[in-house]
């Protein structure tokens, strides 16, 4: 059993990278997986993990992603399923079982469904199979404030979700890079070993350096790499911006 945190940290120590590639390949569906593999061939040694979403999971399914999974294995990169699981416990657990027995190391889920008959069963399945669960604590899109920032019993919902992430023992949280102050608050709540993965840099306007300085462990980056004509150059630019004195 390998903890997601240890895996990402080991990869990061080797490569110096803070990037989780969101392999969100669009365009012709017949070639999406091939193109995702090709991007991985180019940037695989400069990232710490790969995350897949509907873009290729829906078109090709877990079995259709075998080539991508094998490439990840060769590169030593964990594959994360971004399903944002959001259902009753048995359904969440079924999805997790399928993902975890088909090469996925972690899944993203929504803490909004609550623990009992919701996240509990998912966490139990993950624990049994030695895999990871990451919870959405504060999303990166504009409308996130209409939900995650609401007050619940005098507490911001995202802080509640951060506390739950800790209490339930999930592997980490997703927190928007566009809200460094929220990252800071969530970091103050989570246990030290719990991850903060931060999407929203580049296309959505988040600043990678600020997100990391605020306490994010890794950045989730999609379009600015995947849609670039030069994915390696895009990763290098991101790396340079992180090295540049603030
Ligand atoms: P880009 O905006 O293209 O870099 O992609 C960001 C990736 O992170 C996409 O796969 C999104 O689905 C995902 N994401 C967010 O953008 N915002 C969130 O709050 C959460 C996620 C996620 O769970 O990964």
CSV table of C-alpha atoms and ligand atoms in Angstrom, one decimal:
chain,number,residue,atom,x,y,z
A,1,UNK,CA,0.0,0.0,0.0
A,2,UNK,CA,1.4,3.3,-1.0
A,3,UNK,CA,-0.1,6.5,0.4
A,4,UNK,CA,-0.9,9.1,-2.2
A,5,UNK,CA,0.9,11.8,-0.3
A,6,UNK,CA,4.2,9.8,-0.1
A,7,UNK,CA,3.9,8.9,-3.8
A,8,UNK,CA,3.4,12.5,-4.9
A,9,UNK,CA,6.2,13.8,-2.6
A,10,UNK,CA,8.6,11.1,-3.8
A,11,UNK,CA,7.9,12.0,-7.5
A,12,UNK,CA,8.2,15.7,-6.6
A,13,UNK,CA,11.6,15.2,-4.9
A,14,UNK,CA,12.8,13.4,-8.0
A,15,UNK,CA,11.5,15.8,-10.7
A,16,UNK,CA,11.2,19.1,-8.7
A,17,UNK,CA,7.6,19.3,-10.1
A,18,UNK,CA,4.5,20.5,-8.4
A,19,UNK,CA,2.2,19.7,-11.3
A,20,UNK,CA,-0.6,17.1,-11.6
A,21,UNK,CA,-1.5,16.9,-15.2
A,22,UNK,CA,-5.3,17.1,-15.9
A,23,UNK,CA,-5.3,15.0,-19.1
A,24,UNK,CA,-8.5,16.8,-20.4
A,25,UNK,CA,-8.1,16.0,-24.1
A,26,UNK,CA,-10.9,17.3,-26.3
A,27,UNK,CA,-11.5,17.0,-30.0
A,28,UNK,CA,-12.1,13.8,-32.0
A,29,UNK,CA,-13.2,11.1,-29.6
A,30,UNK,CA,-11.5,8.3,-31.4
A,31,UNK,CA,-8.0,9.7,-30.7
A,32,UNK,CA,-8.4,11.2,-27.3
A,33,UNK,CA,-6.6,8.4,-25.3
A,34,UNK,CA,-3.8,8.3,-27.9
A,35,UNK,CA,-3.3,12.0,-27.6
A,36,UNK,CA,-3.4,11.9,-23.8
A,37,UNK,CA,-0.6,9.2,-24.0
A,38,UNK,CA,1.3,11.4,-26.4
A,39,UNK,CA,1.2,14.4,-24.0
A,40,UNK,CA,2.3,12.1,-21.2
A,41,UNK,CA,5.2,10.9,-23.4
A,42,UNK,CA,6.3,14.5,-23.6
A,43,UNK,CA,5.8,15.8,-20.1
A,44,UNK,CA,5.7,12.6,-18.0
A,45,UNK,CA,9.1,13.3,-16.3
A,46,UNK,CA,8.1,16.8,-15.3
A,47,UNK,CA,4.8,16.0,-13.5
A,48,UNK,CA,3.9,14.1,-10.3
A,49,UNK,CA,0.6,12.5,-11.2
A,50,UNK,CA,-2.1,12.3,-13.9
A,51,UNK,CA,-5.8,13.1,-13.3
A,52,UNK,CA,-8.5,12.1,-15.8
A,53,UNK,CA,-12.0,13.5,-16.1
A,54,UNK,CA,-15.1,12.9,-18.2
A,55,UNK,CA,-13.2,14.0,-21.4
A,56,UNK,CA,-11.7,10.5,-21.6
A,57,UNK,CA,-13.3,8.5,-18.9
A,58,UNK,CA,-16.7,8.9,-20.5
A,59,UNK,CA,-15.6,8.2,-24.1
A,60,UNK,CA,-13.3,5.3,-23.3
A,61,UNK,CA,-14.2,4.0,-19.9
A,62,UNK,CA,-11.7,2.5,-17.4
A,63,UNK,CA,-10.8,-0.4,-19.8
A,64,UNK,CA,-10.3,1.9,-22.7
A,65,UNK,CA,-7.8,3.8,-20.6
A,66,UNK,CA,-5.4,0.9,-20.3
A,67,UNK,CA,-2.7,2.4,-22.5
A,68,UNK,CA,-2.7,5.5,-20.4
A,69,UNK,CA,-2.6,3.5,-17.2
A,70,UNK,CA,0.4,1.5,-18.5
A,71,UNK,CA,2.2,4.6,-19.5
A,72,UNK,CA,1.6,6.0,-16.0
A,73,UNK,CA,2.9,2.8,-14.5
A,74,UNK,CA,6.1,3.0,-16.6
A,75,UNK,CA,6.6,6.6,-15.5
A,76,UNK,CA,5.8,5.9,-11.8
A,77,UNK,CA,2.8,8.3,-11.9
A,78,UNK,CA,-0.4,7.7,-9.9
A,79,UNK,CA,-3.6,8.0,-11.9
A,80,UNK,CA,-6.4,10.0,-10.2
A,81,UNK,CA,-10.0,9.6,-11.3
A,82,UNK,CA,-11.8,12.9,-11.1
A,83,UNK,CA,-15.4,11.6,-10.8
A,84,UNK,CA,-16.4,14.1,-8.1
A,85,UNK,CA,-18.4,11.2,-6.6
A,86,UNK,CA,-21.6,12.6,-5.2
A,87,UNK,CA,-24.0,9.7,-4.5
A,88,UNK,CA,-25.2,7.3,-1.9
A,89,UNK,CA,-22.6,5.2,-0.2
A,90,UNK,CA,-23.1,1.9,-2.0
A,91,UNK,CA,-23.0,3.7,-5.4
A,92,UNK,CA,-19.9,5.6,-4.4
A,93,UNK,CA,-18.3,2.4,-3.2
A,94,UNK,CA,-19.1,0.6,-6.4
A,95,UNK,CA,-17.6,3.3,-8.6
A,96,UNK,CA,-14.5,3.3,-6.4
A,97,UNK,CA,-14.2,-0.5,-6.6
A,98,UNK,CA,-14.2,-0.4,-10.4
A,99,UNK,CA,-11.7,2.5,-10.5
A,100,UNK,CA,-9.4,1.1,-7.9
A,101,UNK,CA,-9.3,-2.4,-9.5
A,102,UNK,CA,-8.5,-0.8,-12.9
A,103,UNK,CA,-5.4,1.1,-12.1
A,104,UNK,CA,-6.6,4.2,-10.4
A,105,UNK,CA,-4.9,5.2,-7.2
A,106,UNK,CA,-7.3,7.9,-6.0
A,107,UNK,CA,-10.7,9.4,-6.6
A,108,UNK,CA,-12.2,12.8,-6.0
A,109,UNK,CA,-15.5,13.1,-4.2
A,110,UNK,CA,-18.0,15.7,-2.9
A,111,UNK,CA,-18.2,15.9,0.9
A,112,UNK,CA,-21.7,17.5,0.5
A,113,UNK,CA,-23.3,14.1,0.5
A,114,UNK,CA,-22.2,13.7,4.2
A,115,UNK,CA,-20.6,10.7,6.0
A,116,UNK,CA,-23.3,8.1,6.8
A,117,UNK,CA,-24.3,6.2,3.6
A,118,UNK,CA,-22.3,8.8,1.6
A,119,UNK,CA,-18.6,9.2,2.0
A,120,UNK,CA,-18.2,6.6,4.7
A,121,UNK,CA,-18.6,3.7,2.3
A,122,UNK,CA,-16.3,5.3,-0.2
A,123,UNK,CA,-13.6,5.8,2.5
A,124,UNK,CA,-14.0,2.2,3.7
A,125,UNK,CA,-13.5,0.9,0.1
A,126,UNK,CA,-10.5,3.0,-0.4
A,127,UNK,CA,-9.0,1.9,2.9
A,128,UNK,CA,-9.6,-1.7,2.1
A,129,UNK,CA,-7.9,-1.4,-1.3
A,130,UNK,CA,-5.1,0.9,-0.1
A,131,UNK,CA,-6.2,3.8,-2.3
A,132,UNK,CA,-6.9,7.5,-1.9
A,133,UNK,CA,-9.9,9.9,-1.6
A,134,UNK,CA,-9.7,13.6,-2.1
A,135,UNK,CA,-12.6,15.8,-1.1
A,136,UNK,CA,-13.8,19.0,-2.8
A,137,UNK,CA,-13.4,21.7,-0.2
A,138,UNK,CA,-13.5,24.9,-2.3
A,139,UNK,CA,-13.9,24.7,-6.1
A,140,UNK,CA,-12.2,27.0,-8.5
A,141,UNK,CA,-15.0,28.2,-10.8
A,142,UNK,CA,-16.8,31.5,-10.3
A,143,UNK,CA,-20.1,30.0,-9.0
A,144,UNK,CA,-18.2,28.1,-6.3
A,145,UNK,CA,-19.0,31.0,-3.9
A,146,UNK,CA,-22.7,30.3,-4.3
A,147,UNK,CA,-22.2,27.0,-2.6
A,148,UNK,CA,-18.9,26.3,-0.9
A,149,UNK,CA,-18.7,29.8,0.7
A,150,UNK,CA,-22.2,29.7,2.2
A,151,UNK,CA,-22.5,30.0,6.0
A,152,UNK,CA,-23.7,26.8,7.8
A,153,UNK,CA,-24.4,27.3,11.5
A,154,UNK,CA,-22.2,30.3,11.6
A,155,UNK,CA,-19.3,28.6,9.8
A,156,UNK,CA,-18.3,28.8,6.2
A,157,UNK,CA,-19.2,25.6,4.4
A,158,UNK,CA,-15.7,25.2,3.0
A,159,UNK,CA,-14.2,25.3,6.6
A,160,UNK,CA,-16.8,22.8,7.6
A,161,UNK,CA,-15.7,20.5,4.7
A,162,UNK,CA,-12.1,21.1,5.7
A,163,UNK,CA,-12.8,19.9,9.2
A,164,UNK,CA,-14.7,16.9,7.9
A,165,UNK,CA,-11.8,16.1,5.6
A,166,UNK,CA,-9.6,15.9,8.7
A,167,UNK,CA,-12.2,14.1,10.9
A,168,UNK,CA,-13.0,11.5,8.3
A,169,UNK,CA,-9.3,10.9,7.5
A,170,UNK,CA,-9.5,11.6,3.7
A,171,UNK,CA,-6.2,11.9,1.9
A,172,UNK,CA,-6.6,15.5,1.1
A,173,UNK,CA,-8.7,18.4,-0.3
A,174,UNK,CA,-9.2,20.3,-3.5
A,175,UNK,CA,-9.0,24.0,-2.9
A,176,UNK,CA,-9.1,26.7,-5.7
A,177,UNK,CA,-5.8,28.4,-6.6
A,178,UNK,CA,-7.9,31.5,-7.3
A,179,UNK,CA,-8.5,31.9,-3.5
A,180,UNK,CA,-5.1,31.8,-1.7
A,181,UNK,CA,-6.7,33.1,1.5
A,182,UNK,CA,-9.1,30.1,1.5
A,183,UNK,CA,-6.1,27.8,0.9
A,184,UNK,CA,-4.4,29.4,4.0
A,185,UNK,CA,-7.6,28.8,6.1
A,186,UNK,CA,-8.0,25.2,5.0
A,187,UNK,CA,-4.3,24.5,5.5
A,188,UNK,CA,-4.8,25.7,9.1
A,189,UNK,CA,-7.5,23.1,9.6
A,190,UNK,CA,-6.1,20.0,7.9
A,191,UNK,CA,-3.6,17.6,9.4
A,192,UNK,CA,0.0,18.2,8.1
A,193,UNK,CA,0.0,15.0,6.1
A,194,UNK,CA,-3.3,15.8,4.3
A,195,UNK,CA,-2.8,17.1,0.8
A,196,UNK,CA,-4.1,20.3,-0.8
A,197,UNK,CA,-4.4,19.9,-4.5
A,198,UNK,CA,-5.2,23.2,-6.2
A,199,UNK,CA,-6.8,23.6,-9.6
A,200,UNK,CA,-7.6,26.8,-11.5
A,201,UNK,CA,-4.2,28.1,-12.5
A,202,UNK,CA,-3.7,29.4,-16.1
A,203,UNK,CA,-7.0,29.3,-17.9
A,204,UNK,CA,-9.1,30.0,-14.8
A,205,UNK,CA,-6.8,32.8,-13.7
A,206,UNK,CA,-5.2,31.4,-10.6
A,207,UNK,CA,-1.5,32.3,-9.8
A,208,UNK,CA,0.5,29.1,-9.2
A,209,UNK,CA,3.1,30.7,-7.0
A,210,UNK,CA,0.5,32.3,-4.7
A,211,UNK,CA,-1.4,29.0,-4.4
A,212,UNK,CA,1.7,27.1,-3.3
A,213,UNK,CA,2.8,29.9,-1.0
A,214,UNK,CA,-0.6,29.8,0.7
A,215,UNK,CA,-0.2,26.1,1.5
A,216,UNK,CA,-1.2,24.1,-1.6
A,217,UNK,CA,0.9,21.0,-2.1
A,218,UNK,CA,0.3,20.5,-5.8
A,219,UNK,CA,-1.3,22.3,-8.7
A,220,UNK,CA,-3.8,20.6,-11.0
A,221,UNK,CA,-3.1,21.9,-14.5
A,222,UNK,CA,-5.1,21.1,-17.6
A,223,UNK,CA,-5.7,23.2,-20.6
A,224,UNK,CA,-2.6,25.4,-20.4
A,225,UNK,CA,-0.6,22.2,-21.0
A,226,UNK,CA,-3.0,20.0,-22.9
A,227,UNK,CA,-4.1,22.6,-25.4
A,228,UNK,CA,-0.7,24.0,-25.9
A,229,UNK,CA,1.1,23.3,-29.2
A,230,UNK,CA,4.2,22.8,-27.1
A,231,UNK,CA,3.2,21.0,-23.8
A,232,UNK,CA,6.8,20.8,-22.6
A,233,UNK,CA,7.3,24.5,-23.1
A,234,UNK,CA,4.1,25.2,-21.2
A,235,UNK,CA,5.3,23.1,-18.2
A,236,UNK,CA,8.7,24.9,-18.4
A,237,UNK,CA,7.0,28.3,-18.3
A,238,UNK,CA,5.0,27.2,-15.3
A,239,UNK,CA,8.2,26.0,-13.6
A,240,UNK,CA,10.0,29.2,-14.4
A,241,UNK,CA,7.2,31.3,-13.0
A,242,UNK,CA,7.5,29.3,-9.8
A,243,UNK,CA,11.3,30.0,-9.6
A,244,UNK,CA,10.9,33.7,-10.3
A,245,UNK,CA,11.3,35.8,-7.3
A,246,UNK,CA,7.9,37.1,-6.2
B,1,LIG,P1,-7.8,23.7,-16.4
B,1,LIG,O1,-8.6,24.9,-16.0
B,1,LIG,O2,-7.8,23.4,-17.9
B,1,LIG,O3,-6.3,23.9,-15.9
B,1,LIG,O4,-8.3,22.4,-15.8
B,1,LIG,C1,-8.6,22.2,-14.4
B,1,LIG,C2,-8.9,20.8,-14.1
B,1,LIG,O5,-9.2,20.7,-12.7
B,1,LIG,C3,-10.2,20.3,-14.8
B,1,LIG,O6,-10.0,18.9,-15.0
B,1,LIG,C4,-11.3,20.5,-13.8
B,1,LIG,O7,-12.3,19.6,-13.9
B,1,LIG,C5,-10.5,20.3,-12.5
B,1,LIG,N1,-11.1,21.1,-11.3
B,1,LIG,C6,-11.3,22.4,-11.4
B,1,LIG,O8,-10.9,23.1,-12.4
B,1,LIG,N2,-11.8,23.1,-10.3
B,1,LIG,C7,-12.2,22.5,-9.2
B,1,LIG,O9,-12.6,23.1,-8.3
B,1,LIG,C8,-11.9,21.1,-9.1
B,1,LIG,C9,-11.3,20.4,-10.1
B,1,LIG,C10,-10.9,19.0,-9.8
B,1,LIG,O10,-11.6,18.4,-9.0
B,1,LIG,O11,-9.9,18.6,-10.3
